[in-house]
PDB file of C-alpha atoms in Angstrom:
ATOM      1  CA  MET A  65     -63.663 196.559  92.431  1.00  0.00           C
ATOM      2  CA  ALA A  66     -64.286 197.241  88.740  1.00  0.00           C
ATOM      3  CA  ARG A  67     -66.058 194.824  86.588  1.00  0.00           C
ATOM      4  CA  GLY A  68     -63.644 193.253  84.390  1.00  0.00           C
ATOM      5  CA  ALA A  69     -60.630 193.562  86.748  1.00  0.00           C
ATOM      6  CA  VAL A  70     -61.380 190.251  88.210  1.00  0.00           C
ATOM      7  CA  GLU A  71     -62.282 186.857  86.811  1.00  0.00           C
ATOM      8  CA  LEU A  72     -64.913 184.797  88.648  1.00  0.00           C
ATOM      9  CA  ARG A  73     -63.440 181.338  87.980  1.00  0.00           C
ATOM     10  CA  THR A  74     -65.793 179.488  90.488  1.00  0.00           C
ATOM     11  CA  TYR A  75     -68.857 180.034  92.296  1.00  0.00           C
ATOM     12  CA  ALA A  76     -70.560 176.989  93.635  1.00  0.00           C
ATOM     13  CA  PHE A  77     -73.082 176.772  96.411  1.00  0.00           C
ATOM     14  CA  VAL A  78     -73.500 173.730  97.966  1.00  0.00           C
ATOM     15  CA  ASP A  79     -76.986 173.160  99.901  1.00  0.00           C
ATOM     16  CA  ARG A  80     -76.411 170.725 102.690  1.00  0.00           C
ATOM     17  CA  LEU A  81     -72.749 169.346 103.449  1.00  0.00           C
ATOM     18  CA  GLN A  82     -72.419 165.445 103.399  1.00  0.00           C
ATOM     19  CA  PRO A  83     -71.025 163.512 106.200  1.00  0.00           C
ATOM     20  CA  GLN A  84     -67.897 161.925 104.378  1.00  0.00           C
ATOM     21  CA  MET A  85     -67.217 165.470 102.771  1.00  0.00           C
ATOM     22  CA  ALA A  86     -67.787 167.437 106.007  1.00  0.00           C
ATOM     23  CA  ALA A  87     -65.316 165.129 107.999  1.00  0.00           C
ATOM     24  CA  LEU A  88     -62.696 165.319 105.253  1.00  0.00           C
ATOM     25  CA  MET A  89     -62.801 169.087 104.513  1.00  0.00           C
ATOM     26  CA  GLY A  90     -63.155 169.938 108.625  1.00  0.00           C
ATOM     27  CA  SER A  91     -59.888 167.874 108.869  1.00  0.00           C
ATOM     28  CA  ILE A  92     -57.930 169.777 106.218  1.00  0.00           C
ATOM     29  CA  MET A  93     -59.173 173.612 106.569  1.00  0.00           C
ATOM     30  CA  SER A  94     -56.914 176.096 107.954  1.00  0.00           C
ATOM     31  CA  GLY A  95     -59.678 178.211 109.036  1.00  0.00           C
ATOM     32  CA  ASP A  96     -63.105 177.554 110.716  1.00  0.00           C
ATOM     33  CA  PRO A  97     -64.171 173.848 110.276  1.00  0.00           C
ATOM     34  CA  VAL A  98     -67.397 172.456 108.749  1.00  0.00           C
ATOM     35  CA  VAL A  99     -69.899 170.006 110.084  1.00  0.00           C
ATOM     36  CA  GLU A 100     -72.444 167.762 108.608  1.00  0.00           C
ATOM     37  CA  GLY A 101     -75.511 169.840 107.300  1.00  0.00           C
ATOM     38  CA  MET A 102     -73.791 173.251 106.668  1.00  0.00           C
ATOM     39  CA  SER A 103     -74.364 175.211 103.406  1.00  0.00           C
ATOM     40  CA  GLN A 104     -71.240 176.236 101.792  1.00  0.00           C
ATOM     41  CA  LEU A 105     -69.891 178.578  98.820  1.00  0.00           C
ATOM     42  CA  TYR A 106     -66.750 177.999  97.155  1.00  0.00           C
ATOM     43  CA  LEU A 107     -65.077 181.145  95.457  1.00  0.00           C
ATOM     44  CA  GLU A 108     -62.335 181.256  93.109  1.00  0.00           C
ATOM     45  CA  ILE A 109     -61.068 184.308  91.293  1.00  0.00           C
ATOM     46  CA  SER A 110     -58.031 185.912  89.365  1.00  0.00           C
ATOM     47  CA  PRO A 111     -56.058 187.722  90.393  1.00  0.00           C
ATOM     48  CA  GLY A 112     -55.577 185.614  93.530  1.00  0.00           C
ATOM     49  CA  SER A 113     -54.818 188.341  96.099  1.00  0.00           C
ATOM     50  CA  ASP A 114     -58.279 190.141  95.492  1.00  0.00           C
ATOM     51  CA  VAL A 115     -59.819 187.239  97.623  1.00  0.00           C
ATOM     52  CA  TYR A 116     -58.872 189.034 101.009  1.00  0.00           C
ATOM     53  CA  ALA A 117     -61.162 191.948 100.423  1.00  0.00           C
ATOM     54  CA  LEU A 118     -63.847 189.529  99.267  1.00  0.00           C
ATOM     55  CA  VAL A 119     -63.798 187.314 102.392  1.00  0.00           C
ATOM     56  CA  ASP A 120     -63.702 190.243 104.761  1.00  0.00           C
ATOM     57  CA  ALA A 121     -66.602 191.697 103.263  1.00  0.00           C
ATOM     58  CA  ALA A 122     -68.543 188.333 103.203  1.00  0.00           C
ATOM     59  CA  VAL A 123     -67.718 187.610 106.816  1.00  0.00           C
ATOM     60  CA  LYS A 124     -68.900 191.253 107.983  1.00  0.00           C
ATOM     61  CA  GLY A 125     -71.993 191.287 105.964  1.00  0.00           C
ATOM     62  CA  ALA A 126     -73.407 188.092 106.525  1.00  0.00           C
ATOM     63  CA  GLY A 127     -73.178 185.240 109.378  1.00  0.00           C
ATOM     64  CA  VAL A 128     -70.960 182.997 107.612  1.00  0.00           C
ATOM     65  CA  ARG A 129     -67.381 181.980 108.447  1.00  0.00           C
ATOM     66  CA  PRO A 130     -64.515 181.273 106.320  1.00  0.00           C
ATOM     67  CA  GLY A 131     -63.110 177.815 106.188  1.00  0.00           C
ATOM     68  CA  SER A 132     -60.467 178.198 103.679  1.00  0.00           C
ATOM     69  CA  GLN A 133     -58.514 181.205 102.164  1.00  0.00           C
ATOM     70  CA  VAL A 134     -55.664 179.959  99.626  1.00  0.00           C
ATOM     71  CA  VAL A 135     -53.849 182.326  97.190  1.00  0.00           C
ATOM     72  CA  GLU A 136     -51.258 180.598  94.878  1.00  0.00           C
ATOM     73  CA  ARG A 137     -49.486 182.064  91.782  1.00  0.00           C
ATOM     74  CA  GLN A 138     -52.662 182.802  89.821  1.00  0.00           C
ATOM     75  CA  TYR A 139     -55.689 182.029  91.500  1.00  0.00           C
ATOM     76  CA  GLY A 140     -57.621 182.993  95.193  1.00  0.00           C
ATOM     77  CA  MET A 141     -59.795 180.611  96.308  1.00  0.00           C
ATOM     78  CA  THR A 142     -61.981 180.805  99.553  1.00  0.00           C
ATOM     79  CA  GLU A 143     -64.791 178.415 101.289  1.00  0.00           C
ATOM     80  CA  LEU A 144     -67.373 180.278 103.406  1.00  0.00           C
ATOM     81  CA  HIS A 145     -70.084 178.268 105.561  1.00  0.00           C
ATOM     82  CA  SER A 146     -72.690 178.300 107.820  1.00  0.00           C
ATOM     83  CA  MET A 147     -75.659 176.333 109.257  1.00  0.00           C
ATOM     84  CA  SER A 148     -78.019 178.835 107.447  1.00  0.00           C
ATOM     85  CA  GLN A 149     -78.532 178.676 103.445  1.00  0.00           C
ATOM     86  CA  ASP A 150     -79.762 182.188 103.722  1.00  0.00           C
ATOM     87  CA  ALA A 151     -76.559 183.389 105.363  1.00  0.00           C
ATOM     88  CA  VAL A 152     -74.343 181.858 102.797  1.00  0.00           C
ATOM     89  CA  ARG A 153     -76.211 183.097  99.799  1.00  0.00           C
ATOM     90  CA  GLN A 154     -76.151 186.393 101.418  1.00  0.00           C
ATOM     91  CA  ALA A 155     -72.317 186.237 101.623  1.00  0.00           C
ATOM     92  CA  GLY A 156     -72.597 185.256  97.770  1.00  0.00           C
ATOM     93  CA  ARG A 157     -74.702 188.524  97.013  1.00  0.00           C
ATOM     94  CA  THR A 158     -72.234 190.541  98.999  1.00  0.00           C
ATOM     95  CA  ILE A 159     -69.218 189.156  96.872  1.00  0.00           C
ATOM     96  CA  LEU A 160     -70.981 189.707  93.660  1.00  0.00           C
ATOM     97  CA  ASP A 161     -72.135 193.189  94.355  1.00  0.00           C
ATOM     98  CA  LEU A 162     -68.540 194.136  95.026  1.00  0.00           C
ATOM     99  CA  LEU A 163     -67.648 192.401  91.582  1.00  0.00           C
ATOM    100  CA  GLY A 164     -70.351 194.052  90.005  1.00  0.00           C
ATOM    101  CA  MET A 165     -71.235 190.632  88.805  1.00  0.00           C
ATOM    102  CA  THR A 166     -73.931 187.835  88.753  1.00  0.00           C
ATOM    103  CA  GLU A 167     -73.624 183.991  89.320  1.00  0.00           C
ATOM    104  CA  ALA A 168     -74.010 183.863  85.330  1.00  0.00           C
ATOM    105  CA  ASP A 169     -70.547 185.738  85.321  1.00  0.00           C
ATOM    106  CA  ALA A 170     -68.808 182.851  86.769  1.00  0.00           C
ATOM    107  CA  GLN A 171     -67.037 180.345  84.668  1.00  0.00           C
ATOM    108  CA  PRO A 172     -68.701 177.166  84.072  1.00  0.00           C
ATOM    109  CA  ALA A 173     -67.551 173.991  85.599  1.00  0.00           C
ATOM    110  CA  GLU A 174     -65.755 171.389  82.845  1.00  0.00           C
ATOM    111  CA  LEU A 175     -65.585 167.817  83.567  1.00  0.00           C
ATOM    112  CA  VAL A 176     -62.055 166.822  82.160  1.00  0.00           C
ATOM    113  CA  SER A 177     -62.048 163.036  83.194  1.00  0.00           C
ATOM    114  CA  ALA A 178     -63.833 160.503  85.031  1.00  0.00           C
ATOM    115  CA  LYS A 179     -61.819 157.126  84.965  1.00  0.00           C
ATOM    116  CA  ILE A 180     -62.479 153.952  86.681  1.00  0.00           C
ATOM    117  CA  VAL A 181     -59.583 151.613  87.771  1.00  0.00           C
ATOM    118  CA  SER A 182     -60.896 148.208  88.593  1.00  0.00           C
ATOM    119  CA  ASN A 183     -59.845 145.830  91.348  1.00  0.00           C
ATOM    120  CA  ILE A 184     -57.033 147.842  92.582  1.00  0.00           C
ATOM    121  CA  ASP A 185     -53.793 146.357  93.186  1.00  0.00           C
ATOM    122  CA  ALA A 186     -52.335 146.414  96.976  1.00  0.00           C
ATOM    123  CA  TYR A 187     -49.374 148.385  95.878  1.00  0.00           C
ATOM    124  CA  GLN A 188     -51.468 150.934  93.853  1.00  0.00           C
ATOM    125  CA  ALA A 189     -53.369 151.278  96.943  1.00  0.00           C
ATOM    126  CA  GLN A 190     -50.858 152.089  99.359  1.00  0.00           C
ATOM    127  CA  LEU A 191     -49.206 154.391  97.124  1.00  0.00           C
ATOM    128  CA  VAL A 192     -52.927 156.521  97.070  1.00  0.00           C
ATOM    129  CA  ASN A 193     -52.991 156.102 100.840  1.00  0.00           C
ATOM    130  CA  ARG A 194     -49.925 157.689 101.343  1.00  0.00           C
ATOM    131  CA  SER A 195     -51.060 161.097 100.516  1.00  0.00           C
ATOM    132  CA  LYS A 196     -54.964 160.785 100.925  1.00  0.00           C
ATOM    133  CA  LYS A 197     -56.794 162.700 103.640  1.00  0.00           C
ATOM    134  CA  GLY A 198     -60.071 160.660 103.590  1.00  0.00           C
ATOM    135  CA  SER A 199     -61.024 157.009 103.740  1.00  0.00           C
ATOM    136  CA  LEU A 200     -58.443 154.144 102.839  1.00  0.00           C
ATOM    137  CA  LEU A 201     -58.469 152.808  99.661  1.00  0.00           C
ATOM    138  CA  VAL A 202     -58.458 148.825 100.085  1.00  0.00           C
ATOM    139  CA  ALA A 203     -56.817 146.491  97.623  1.00  0.00           C
ATOM    140  CA  GLY A 204     -59.475 144.874  95.379  1.00  0.00           C
ATOM    141  CA  GLU A 205     -61.869 147.825  95.494  1.00  0.00           C
ATOM    142  CA  SER A 206     -62.533 149.886  92.303  1.00  0.00           C
ATOM    143  CA  MET A 207     -61.559 153.586  92.131  1.00  0.00           C
ATOM    144  CA  LEU A 208     -62.767 156.537  90.392  1.00  0.00           C
ATOM    145  CA  VAL A 209     -60.664 159.485  89.789  1.00  0.00           C
ATOM    146  CA  VAL A 210     -62.640 162.643  88.642  1.00  0.00           C
ATOM    147  CA  GLU A 211     -60.755 165.794  87.158  1.00  0.00           C
ATOM    148  CA  CYS A 212     -62.595 169.087  86.463  1.00  0.00           C
ATOM    149  CA  GLN A 213     -61.685 172.620  85.855  1.00  0.00           C
ATOM    150  CA  PRO A 214     -61.818 175.353  87.474  1.00  0.00           C
ATOM    151  CA  ALA A 215     -60.565 173.508  90.460  1.00  0.00           C
ATOM    152  CA  ALA A 216     -62.692 174.534  93.204  1.00  0.00           C
ATOM    153  CA  TYR A 217     -65.699 173.216  91.812  1.00  0.00           C
ATOM    154  CA  ILE A 218     -64.421 169.717  92.801  1.00  0.00           C
ATOM    155  CA  SER A 219     -65.726 169.847  96.409  1.00  0.00           C
ATOM    156  CA  ALA A 220     -69.242 170.528  95.263  1.00  0.00           C
ATOM    157  CA  VAL A 221     -68.766 167.605  92.607  1.00  0.00           C
ATOM    158  CA  GLY A 222     -67.796 165.307  95.638  1.00  0.00           C
ATOM    159  CA  ASN A 223     -70.753 166.033  97.966  1.00  0.00           C
ATOM    160  CA  GLU A 224     -73.267 165.365  94.849  1.00  0.00           C
ATOM    161  CA  VAL A 225     -71.523 162.200  94.399  1.00  0.00           C
ATOM    162  CA  GLU A 226     -71.768 161.466  98.200  1.00  0.00           C
ATOM    163  CA  LYS A 227     -75.631 162.130  97.978  1.00  0.00           C
ATOM    164  CA  SER A 228     -76.040 159.506  95.289  1.00  0.00           C
ATOM    165  CA  ALA A 229     -73.668 156.620  95.744  1.00  0.00           C
ATOM    166  CA  ASP A 230     -72.595 154.645  98.278  1.00  0.00           C
ATOM    167  CA  VAL A 231     -68.923 154.970  98.232  1.00  0.00           C
ATOM    168  CA  LYS A 232     -65.854 156.243 100.155  1.00  0.00           C
ATOM    169  CA  ILE A 233     -64.533 159.498  99.671  1.00  0.00           C
ATOM    170  CA  VAL A 234     -60.618 158.973  99.571  1.00  0.00           C
ATOM    171  CA  ASP A 235     -59.650 162.374  98.812  1.00  0.00           C
ATOM    172  CA  VAL A 236     -60.594 165.927  97.730  1.00  0.00           C
ATOM    173  CA  ARG A 237     -58.082 168.667  96.104  1.00  0.00           C
ATOM    174  CA  GLY A 238     -59.674 171.852  95.000  1.00  0.00           C
ATOM    175  CA  VAL A 239     -56.400 174.040  94.510  1.00  0.00           C
ATOM    176  CA  GLY A 240     -54.461 174.528  91.398  1.00  0.00           C
ATOM    177  CA  GLN A 241     -55.055 174.340  87.529  1.00  0.00           C
ATOM    178  CA  PHE A 242     -57.506 171.181  88.145  1.00  0.00           C
ATOM    179  CA  GLY A 243     -59.609 169.932  90.928  1.00  0.00           C
ATOM    180  CA  ARG A 244     -59.644 166.263  91.932  1.00  0.00           C
ATOM    181  CA  LEU A 245     -61.693 163.772  93.437  1.00  0.00           C
ATOM    182  CA  TRP A 246     -60.897 160.094  94.310  1.00  0.00           C
ATOM    183  CA  VAL A 247     -63.673 157.816  95.520  1.00  0.00           C
ATOM    184  CA  SER A 248     -63.718 153.914  96.173  1.00  0.00           C
ATOM    185  CA  GLY A 249     -65.819 151.031  97.018  1.00  0.00           C
ATOM    186  CA  LEU A 250     -67.438 148.065  95.055  1.00  0.00           C
ATOM    187  CA  HIS A 251     -67.366 148.256  91.352  1.00  0.00           C
ATOM    188  CA  SER A 252     -71.134 148.845  90.994  1.00  0.00           C
ATOM    189  CA  GLU A 253     -71.060 151.685  93.560  1.00  0.00           C
ATOM    190  CA  VAL A 254     -68.131 153.272  91.642  1.00  0.00           C
ATOM    191  CA  ASP A 255     -69.938 152.978  88.581  1.00  0.00           C
ATOM    192  CA  SER A 256     -73.115 154.652  90.193  1.00  0.00           C
ATOM    193  CA  ALA A 257     -70.747 157.439  91.463  1.00  0.00           C
ATOM    194  CA  ARG A 258     -69.450 158.041  87.592  1.00  0.00           C
ATOM    195  CA  ASP A 259     -73.097 158.435  86.800  1.00  0.00           C
ATOM    196  CA  ALA A 260     -73.495 161.028  89.566  1.00  0.00           C
ATOM    197  CA  VAL A 261     -70.534 162.762  88.356  1.00  0.00           C
ATOM    198  CA  ARG A 262     -71.786 163.037  85.210  1.00  0.00           C
ATOM    199  CA  GLN A 263     -75.393 164.135  86.090  1.00  0.00           C
ATOM    200  CA  ALA A 264     -73.749 167.027  88.519  1.00  0.00           C
ATOM    201  CA  PHE A 265     -71.959 168.343  85.427  1.00  0.00           C
ATOM    202  CA  GLU A 266     -75.155 168.453  83.220  1.00  0.00           C
ATOM    203  CA  LYS A 267     -77.804 169.232  85.934  1.00  0.00           C
ATOM    204  CA  THR A 268     -76.476 171.766  88.510  1.00  0.00           C
ATOM    205  CA  PRO A 269     -76.438 175.451  88.161  1.00  0.00           C
ATOM    206  CA  TRP A 270     -72.606 176.163  88.113  1.00  0.00           C
ATOM    207  CA  SER A 271     -72.068 173.477  85.070  1.00  0.00           C
ATOM    208  CA  HIS A 272     -73.818 175.444  82.107  1.00  0.00           C
ATOM    209  CA  ARG A 273     -73.469 179.127  82.740  1.00  0.00           C
ATOM    210  CA  ARG A 274     -72.836 181.673  79.778  1.00  0.00           C
TER     211      ARG A 274
END
């Protein structure tokens, strides 16, 4: 693959998958499911169909397994994981070598929005619960909704939030133009979760490239 022919939109390494994120992601993945404690690599590229060759090379060249492989109109996304951080990092190097790129060539994550809704109404909670994949949103809780771009970074953001705040992961969606994360709980904890989101976008390697 020639350098410049592919846009590396997302390159996010997750060191240790947290319990709630593992449970949620494992339940929705179309490929090999994840469990708590695994390391992950989230990759998003354009054009989307190039992701097939990258996943194939990574799986053959390192001891990783693919959890997701999604190709939509513009972008291709994959998640690769292993209990070995070294294996996941090797898979990433394999992909970067094929692209003729480094991690620094990936587009940085951008926080688009992080809004808290306090004292959720019961009807609003039920609307959210009808489409959620994670924990139930309960009336009276506070809810934080996070949006970022590129979309695939949002799962890494959710994992950082779970490390820092005692909240419930309601849903995570990392495909499309924007990634979205919903968390809920006591207002004080949801406020702490928003602080964790901001810190993730300020301090993690994938937030300030180029």
